[in-house]
């Protein structure tokens, strides 16, 4: 098995199960609270009353959403750091074995530059999670508002009973879960997919940076890039070759 495949397999086997359930539980709690508020929403007679009550409930829901996400932040940050330490240790242990095999002493301790690379990667990934938290809060708030308006319109149309409109509104929030829409691309993700992608991106970028810094520390300027079948044409052009990290080597 190639080193690339070994690393990909390791990334897949990382204990995301310790982080994703934290987000999943918060998502479920938020949806449950929204459903409870919709079920208790009992002012459907006039447009003005609907708006007044909706504004009140929006404030209460937002307060709950922010509180739950704030509680999540500390826990998920700790899990993120643990995952990144595990991944970086695995990557460097693998690399050290290759260096030692070729007679280059590679200490087990993390040097200051390597520690800085690890925590820099952690801080960068943590910013992604801060954005994810904010996006999740916005998504929950919007789904709540849409559900309230949907129920009110169904009742006002006369085509739906109060109970049916409430049931439909709750289902519209609960069934799809919280859909996170990214402002730049417009792409929508579930909470689980967004969390997993953020973690994997952060870990891959951080460990790659740490591997390059280890090579620099050990005086290894030349690196061989792995190759794999099925790569995109633009990637296949530079795979399987030897490169100079500094760009100064004539080899």
mmCIF file of C-alpha atoms in Angstrom:
data_model
loop_
_atom_site.group_PDB
_atom_site.id
_atom_site.type_symbol
_atom_site.label_atom_id
_atom_site.label_comp_id
_atom_site.label_asym_id
_atom_site.label_seq_id
_atom_site.Cartn_x
_atom_site.Cartn_y
_atom_site.Cartn_z
ATOM 1 C CA UNK A 1 0.000 0.000 0.000
ATOM 2 C CA UNK A 2 1.411 3.431 -0.962
ATOM 3 C CA UNK A 3 2.099 6.069 1.675
ATOM 4 C CA UNK A 4 -0.641 8.213 0.178
ATOM 5 C CA UNK A 5 -3.188 5.431 0.578
ATOM 6 C CA UNK A 6 -1.947 4.653 4.082
ATOM 7 C CA UNK A 7 -2.387 8.274 5.101
ATOM 8 C CA UNK A 8 -5.840 8.529 3.484
ATOM 9 C CA UNK A 9 -6.906 5.411 5.343
ATOM 10 C CA UNK A 10 -5.576 6.801 8.613
ATOM 11 C CA UNK A 11 -7.469 10.084 8.096
ATOM 12 C CA UNK A 12 -10.668 8.128 7.489
ATOM 13 C CA UNK A 13 -10.152 6.166 10.713
ATOM 14 C CA UNK A 14 -9.570 9.201 12.937
ATOM 15 C CA UNK A 15 -12.043 9.287 15.861
ATOM 16 C CA UNK A 16 -14.405 11.874 14.373
ATOM 17 C CA UNK A 17 -17.071 10.051 16.374
ATOM 18 C CA UNK A 18 -15.912 12.042 19.377
ATOM 19 C CA UNK A 19 -16.576 15.383 17.661
ATOM 20 C CA UNK A 20 -19.458 14.895 15.236
ATOM 21 C CA UNK A 21 -21.910 13.665 17.933
ATOM 22 C CA UNK A 22 -21.313 16.926 19.818
ATOM 23 C CA UNK A 23 -22.540 18.904 16.804
ATOM 24 C CA UNK A 24 -25.295 16.400 16.057
ATOM 25 C CA UNK A 25 -26.639 16.634 19.605
ATOM 26 C CA UNK A 26 -26.652 20.432 19.508
ATOM 27 C CA UNK A 27 -28.396 20.333 16.121
ATOM 28 C CA UNK A 28 -31.068 18.004 17.543
ATOM 29 C CA UNK A 29 -31.489 20.169 20.640
ATOM 30 C CA UNK A 30 -31.941 23.309 18.539
ATOM 31 C CA UNK A 31 -34.479 21.629 16.233
ATOM 32 C CA UNK A 32 -36.374 20.248 19.242
ATOM 33 C CA UNK A 33 -36.536 23.699 20.817
ATOM 34 C CA UNK A 34 -37.733 25.237 17.555
ATOM 35 C CA UNK A 35 -40.408 22.539 17.232
ATOM 36 C CA UNK A 36 -41.542 23.190 20.814
ATOM 37 C CA UNK A 37 -41.874 26.909 20.148
ATOM 38 C CA UNK A 38 -43.844 26.307 16.953
ATOM 39 C CA UNK A 39 -46.163 23.938 18.807
ATOM 40 C CA UNK A 40 -46.805 26.573 21.491
ATOM 41 C CA UNK A 41 -47.308 29.378 18.984
ATOM 42 C CA UNK A 42 -50.972 30.256 19.398
ATOM 43 C CA UNK A 43 -51.506 33.675 17.831
ATOM 44 C CA UNK A 44 -52.659 33.212 14.241
ATOM 45 C CA UNK A 45 -55.611 35.583 13.935
ATOM 46 C CA UNK A 46 -54.160 38.796 12.505
ATOM 47 C CA UNK A 47 -51.064 39.686 10.563
ATOM 48 C CA UNK A 48 -49.996 42.222 13.194
ATOM 49 C CA UNK A 49 -50.360 39.726 16.025
ATOM 50 C CA UNK A 50 -48.446 37.128 14.040
ATOM 51 C CA UNK A 51 -45.551 39.536 13.524
ATOM 52 C CA UNK A 52 -45.502 40.583 17.177
ATOM 53 C CA UNK A 53 -45.473 37.029 18.458
ATOM 54 C CA UNK A 54 -42.951 35.914 15.825
ATOM 55 C CA UNK A 55 -40.508 38.645 16.852
ATOM 56 C CA UNK A 56 -40.815 37.612 20.484
ATOM 57 C CA UNK A 57 -40.256 33.934 19.700
ATOM 58 C CA UNK A 58 -37.370 34.734 17.344
ATOM 59 C CA UNK A 59 -35.552 36.482 20.169
ATOM 60 C CA UNK A 60 -36.090 33.601 22.572
ATOM 61 C CA UNK A 61 -35.082 31.021 19.964
ATOM 62 C CA UNK A 62 -31.957 32.958 19.026
ATOM 63 C CA UNK A 63 -30.964 33.192 22.674
ATOM 64 C CA UNK A 64 -31.280 29.404 23.025
ATOM 65 C CA UNK A 65 -29.427 28.692 19.756
ATOM 66 C CA UNK A 66 -26.491 30.923 20.705
ATOM 67 C CA UNK A 67 -26.303 29.418 24.202
ATOM 68 C CA UNK A 68 -26.199 25.842 22.900
ATOM 69 C CA UNK A 69 -23.597 26.664 20.254
ATOM 70 C CA UNK A 70 -21.494 28.476 22.855
ATOM 71 C CA UNK A 71 -21.607 25.387 25.074
ATOM 72 C CA UNK A 72 -20.502 23.328 22.077
ATOM 73 C CA UNK A 73 -17.543 25.549 21.207
ATOM 74 C CA UNK A 74 -15.376 24.686 24.200
ATOM 75 C CA UNK A 75 -15.987 20.961 23.833
ATOM 76 C CA UNK A 76 -15.412 20.827 20.081
ATOM 77 C CA UNK A 77 -12.244 22.939 20.371
ATOM 78 C CA UNK A 78 -10.765 20.429 22.801
ATOM 79 C CA UNK A 79 -11.676 17.518 20.532
ATOM 80 C CA UNK A 80 -10.240 19.315 17.500
ATOM 81 C CA UNK A 81 -6.882 19.859 19.201
ATOM 82 C CA UNK A 82 -6.792 16.210 20.266
ATOM 83 C CA UNK A 83 -7.489 15.041 16.693
ATOM 84 C CA UNK A 84 -4.811 17.296 15.238
ATOM 85 C CA UNK A 85 -2.228 16.137 17.763
ATOM 86 C CA UNK A 86 -3.059 12.495 16.976
ATOM 87 C CA UNK A 87 -2.788 13.050 13.214
ATOM 88 C CA UNK A 88 0.432 15.078 13.375
ATOM 89 C CA UNK A 89 2.043 12.480 15.647
ATOM 90 C CA UNK A 90 1.125 9.710 13.188
ATOM 91 C CA UNK A 91 2.464 11.688 10.213
ATOM 92 C CA UNK A 92 5.757 12.602 11.866
ATOM 93 C CA UNK A 93 6.285 9.108 13.295
ATOM 94 C CA UNK A 94 5.941 7.705 9.777
ATOM 95 C CA UNK A 95 8.352 10.285 8.354
ATOM 96 C CA UNK A 96 10.909 9.826 11.144
ATOM 97 C CA UNK A 97 11.051 6.096 10.376
ATOM 98 C CA UNK A 98 12.080 6.883 6.773
ATOM 99 C CA UNK A 99 14.758 9.348 7.875
ATOM 100 C CA UNK A 100 16.213 6.909 10.412
ATOM 101 C CA UNK A 101 16.194 4.123 7.850
ATOM 102 C CA UNK A 102 18.562 6.263 5.780
ATOM 103 C CA UNK A 103 20.806 7.205 8.692
ATOM 104 C CA UNK A 104 19.374 10.613 9.532
ATOM 105 C CA UNK A 105 18.685 11.195 13.229
ATOM 106 C CA UNK A 106 15.122 12.415 13.743
ATOM 107 C CA UNK A 107 14.256 13.283 17.385
ATOM 108 C CA UNK A 108 10.870 12.279 18.762
ATOM 109 C CA UNK A 109 10.251 15.589 20.501
ATOM 110 C CA UNK A 110 8.437 18.376 18.717
ATOM 111 C CA UNK A 111 10.772 21.283 18.043
ATOM 112 C CA UNK A 112 9.577 24.856 18.520
ATOM 113 C CA UNK A 113 8.868 25.351 14.769
ATOM 114 C CA UNK A 114 6.876 22.107 14.669
ATOM 115 C CA UNK A 115 4.855 23.117 17.728
ATOM 116 C CA UNK A 116 4.189 26.495 16.138
ATOM 117 C CA UNK A 117 3.027 24.781 12.937
ATOM 118 C CA UNK A 118 0.684 22.535 14.913
ATOM 119 C CA UNK A 119 -0.939 25.356 16.867
ATOM 120 C CA UNK A 120 -1.050 27.625 13.836
ATOM 121 C CA UNK A 121 -2.989 24.915 11.993
ATOM 122 C CA UNK A 122 -5.247 24.464 15.009
ATOM 123 C CA UNK A 123 -6.007 28.198 15.204
ATOM 124 C CA UNK A 124 -6.716 28.363 11.464
ATOM 125 C CA UNK A 125 -9.066 25.367 11.633
ATOM 126 C CA UNK A 126 -10.687 26.779 14.744
ATOM 127 C CA UNK A 127 -11.576 29.906 12.763
ATOM 128 C CA UNK A 128 -13.388 27.633 10.319
ATOM 129 C CA UNK A 129 -15.368 26.265 13.250
ATOM 130 C CA UNK A 130 -16.194 29.767 14.466
ATOM 131 C CA UNK A 131 -17.557 30.503 10.997
ATOM 132 C CA UNK A 132 -19.398 27.190 11.044
ATOM 133 C CA UNK A 133 -20.970 28.059 14.399
ATOM 134 C CA UNK A 134 -22.141 31.438 13.107
ATOM 135 C CA UNK A 135 -23.489 29.878 9.905
ATOM 136 C CA UNK A 136 -25.329 27.209 11.910
ATOM 137 C CA UNK A 137 -26.965 29.865 14.092
ATOM 138 C CA UNK A 138 -28.098 31.822 11.023
ATOM 139 C CA UNK A 139 -29.424 28.664 9.340
ATOM 140 C CA UNK A 140 -31.431 27.655 12.414
ATOM 141 C CA UNK A 141 -32.896 31.128 12.780
ATOM 142 C CA UNK A 142 -33.925 31.312 9.119
ATOM 143 C CA UNK A 143 -35.533 27.861 9.196
ATOM 144 C CA UNK A 144 -37.467 28.836 12.302
ATOM 145 C CA UNK A 145 -38.745 32.066 10.714
ATOM 146 C CA UNK A 146 -39.733 30.265 7.509
ATOM 147 C CA UNK A 147 -41.590 27.584 9.470
ATOM 148 C CA UNK A 148 -43.581 30.169 11.440
ATOM 149 C CA UNK A 149 -44.539 32.056 8.285
ATOM 150 C CA UNK A 150 -45.457 28.820 6.523
ATOM 151 C CA UNK A 151 -47.796 27.787 9.346
ATOM 152 C CA UNK A 152 -49.419 31.226 9.553
ATOM 153 C CA UNK A 153 -50.043 31.357 5.795
ATOM 154 C CA UNK A 154 -51.566 27.867 5.788
ATOM 155 C CA UNK A 155 -53.959 28.783 8.599
ATOM 156 C CA UNK A 156 -54.896 32.105 6.985
ATOM 157 C CA UNK A 157 -55.616 30.395 3.670
ATOM 158 C CA UNK A 158 -58.390 28.415 5.315
ATOM 159 C CA UNK A 159 -57.161 25.240 3.602
ATOM 160 C CA UNK A 160 -55.435 23.882 6.687
ATOM 161 C CA UNK A 161 -56.495 23.475 10.261
ATOM 162 C CA UNK A 162 -54.429 25.000 13.043
ATOM 163 C CA UNK A 163 -53.163 21.530 14.076
ATOM 164 C CA UNK A 164 -52.208 20.540 10.501
ATOM 165 C CA UNK A 165 -50.358 23.788 9.894
ATOM 166 C CA UNK A 166 -48.398 23.344 13.132
ATOM 167 C CA UNK A 167 -47.557 19.741 12.200
ATOM 168 C CA UNK A 168 -46.405 20.766 8.715
ATOM 169 C CA UNK A 169 -44.223 23.533 10.110
ATOM 170 C CA UNK A 170 -42.539 21.227 12.604
ATOM 171 C CA UNK A 171 -41.858 18.632 9.897
ATOM 172 C CA UNK A 172 -40.375 21.279 7.613
ATOM 173 C CA UNK A 173 -37.779 22.049 10.269
ATOM 174 C CA UNK A 174 -37.133 18.587 11.678
ATOM 175 C CA UNK A 175 -36.994 16.400 8.559
ATOM 176 C CA UNK A 176 -34.026 17.954 6.674
ATOM 177 C CA UNK A 177 -32.076 18.917 9.800
ATOM 178 C CA UNK A 178 -30.086 22.142 9.779
ATOM 179 C CA UNK A 179 -28.865 22.888 6.269
ATOM 180 C CA UNK A 180 -25.783 25.102 6.250
ATOM 181 C CA UNK A 181 -25.475 27.327 3.189
ATOM 182 C CA UNK A 182 -22.020 28.744 2.486
ATOM 183 C CA UNK A 183 -22.126 32.402 1.489
ATOM 184 C CA UNK A 184 -19.302 32.225 -1.074
ATOM 185 C CA UNK A 185 -20.259 29.108 -3.051
ATOM 186 C CA UNK A 186 -23.949 28.948 -2.169
ATOM 187 C CA UNK A 187 -23.498 25.201 -1.564
ATOM 188 C CA UNK A 188 -25.557 23.562 1.188
ATOM 189 C CA UNK A 189 -24.257 20.934 3.616
ATOM 190 C CA UNK A 190 -25.606 19.033 6.563
ATOM 191 C CA UNK A 191 -23.944 19.827 9.890
ATOM 192 C CA UNK A 192 -22.166 16.456 9.937
ATOM 193 C CA UNK A 193 -20.693 16.896 6.444
ATOM 194 C CA UNK A 194 -19.561 20.457 7.184
ATOM 195 C CA UNK A 195 -17.847 19.430 10.446
ATOM 196 C CA UNK A 196 -16.106 16.447 8.890
ATOM 197 C CA UNK A 197 -14.842 18.466 5.907
ATOM 198 C CA UNK A 198 -13.514 21.260 8.134
ATOM 199 C CA UNK A 199 -11.634 18.784 10.329
ATOM 200 C CA UNK A 200 -10.130 16.822 7.431
ATOM 201 C CA UNK A 201 -9.033 19.979 5.603
ATOM 202 C CA UNK A 202 -7.400 21.394 8.717
ATOM 203 C CA UNK A 203 -5.608 18.157 9.575
ATOM 204 C CA UNK A 204 -4.281 17.573 6.052
ATOM 205 C CA UNK A 205 -2.986 21.125 5.700
ATOM 206 C CA UNK A 206 -1.402 21.149 9.165
ATOM 207 C CA UNK A 207 0.339 17.792 8.895
ATOM 208 C CA UNK A 208 1.650 18.678 5.424
ATOM 209 C CA UNK A 209 3.139 21.877 6.826
ATOM 210 C CA UNK A 210 4.689 20.001 9.761
ATOM 211 C CA UNK A 211 6.235 17.394 7.435
ATOM 212 C CA UNK A 212 7.861 20.115 5.351
ATOM 213 C CA UNK A 213 9.217 21.815 8.473
ATOM 214 C CA UNK A 214 10.638 18.480 9.709
ATOM 215 C CA UNK A 215 12.368 17.998 6.358
ATOM 216 C CA UNK A 216 13.804 21.506 6.622
ATOM 217 C CA UNK A 217 15.086 20.836 10.149
ATOM 218 C CA UNK A 218 16.808 17.629 9.013
ATOM 219 C CA UNK A 219 18.391 19.314 5.996
ATOM 220 C CA UNK A 220 16.357 17.424 3.390
ATOM 221 C CA UNK A 221 15.604 19.781 0.533
ATOM 222 C CA UNK A 222 14.456 17.242 -2.061
ATOM 223 C CA UNK A 223 11.054 15.544 -1.810
ATOM 224 C CA UNK A 224 9.425 12.924 -3.993
ATOM 225 C CA UNK A 225 5.732 13.478 -4.656
ATOM 226 C CA UNK A 226 3.577 10.350 -4.779
ATOM 227 C CA UNK A 227 1.453 9.433 -7.777
ATOM 228 C CA UNK A 228 -1.891 7.693 -8.009
ATOM 229 C CA UNK A 229 -4.196 6.544 -10.770
ATOM 230 C CA UNK A 230 -7.259 8.569 -11.642
ATOM 231 C CA UNK A 231 -5.778 11.961 -10.745
ATOM 232 C CA UNK A 232 -7.136 15.078 -12.410
ATOM 233 C CA UNK A 233 -5.114 16.009 -15.529
ATOM 234 C CA UNK A 234 -3.827 19.199 -13.894
ATOM 235 C CA UNK A 235 -2.563 17.132 -10.938
ATOM 236 C CA UNK A 236 -1.208 14.223 -12.967
ATOM 237 C CA UNK A 237 1.288 16.611 -14.615
ATOM 238 C CA UNK A 238 3.295 17.099 -11.406
ATOM 239 C CA UNK A 239 2.838 13.716 -9.692
ATOM 240 C CA UNK A 240 5.607 11.181 -9.169
ATOM 241 C CA UNK A 241 8.456 13.684 -9.459
ATOM 242 C CA UNK A 242 11.213 15.019 -7.223
ATOM 243 C CA UNK A 243 11.073 18.658 -6.144
ATOM 244 C CA UNK A 244 13.245 21.085 -4.210
ATOM 245 C CA UNK A 245 11.476 22.593 -1.191
ATOM 246 C CA UNK A 246 13.654 25.686 -1.302
ATOM 247 C CA UNK A 247 13.636 25.830 -5.097
ATOM 248 C CA UNK A 248 17.411 26.313 -5.073
ATOM 249 C CA UNK A 249 18.562 22.809 -5.972
ATOM 250 C CA UNK A 250 19.800 22.152 -9.494
ATOM 251 C CA UNK A 251 18.830 18.480 -9.153
#
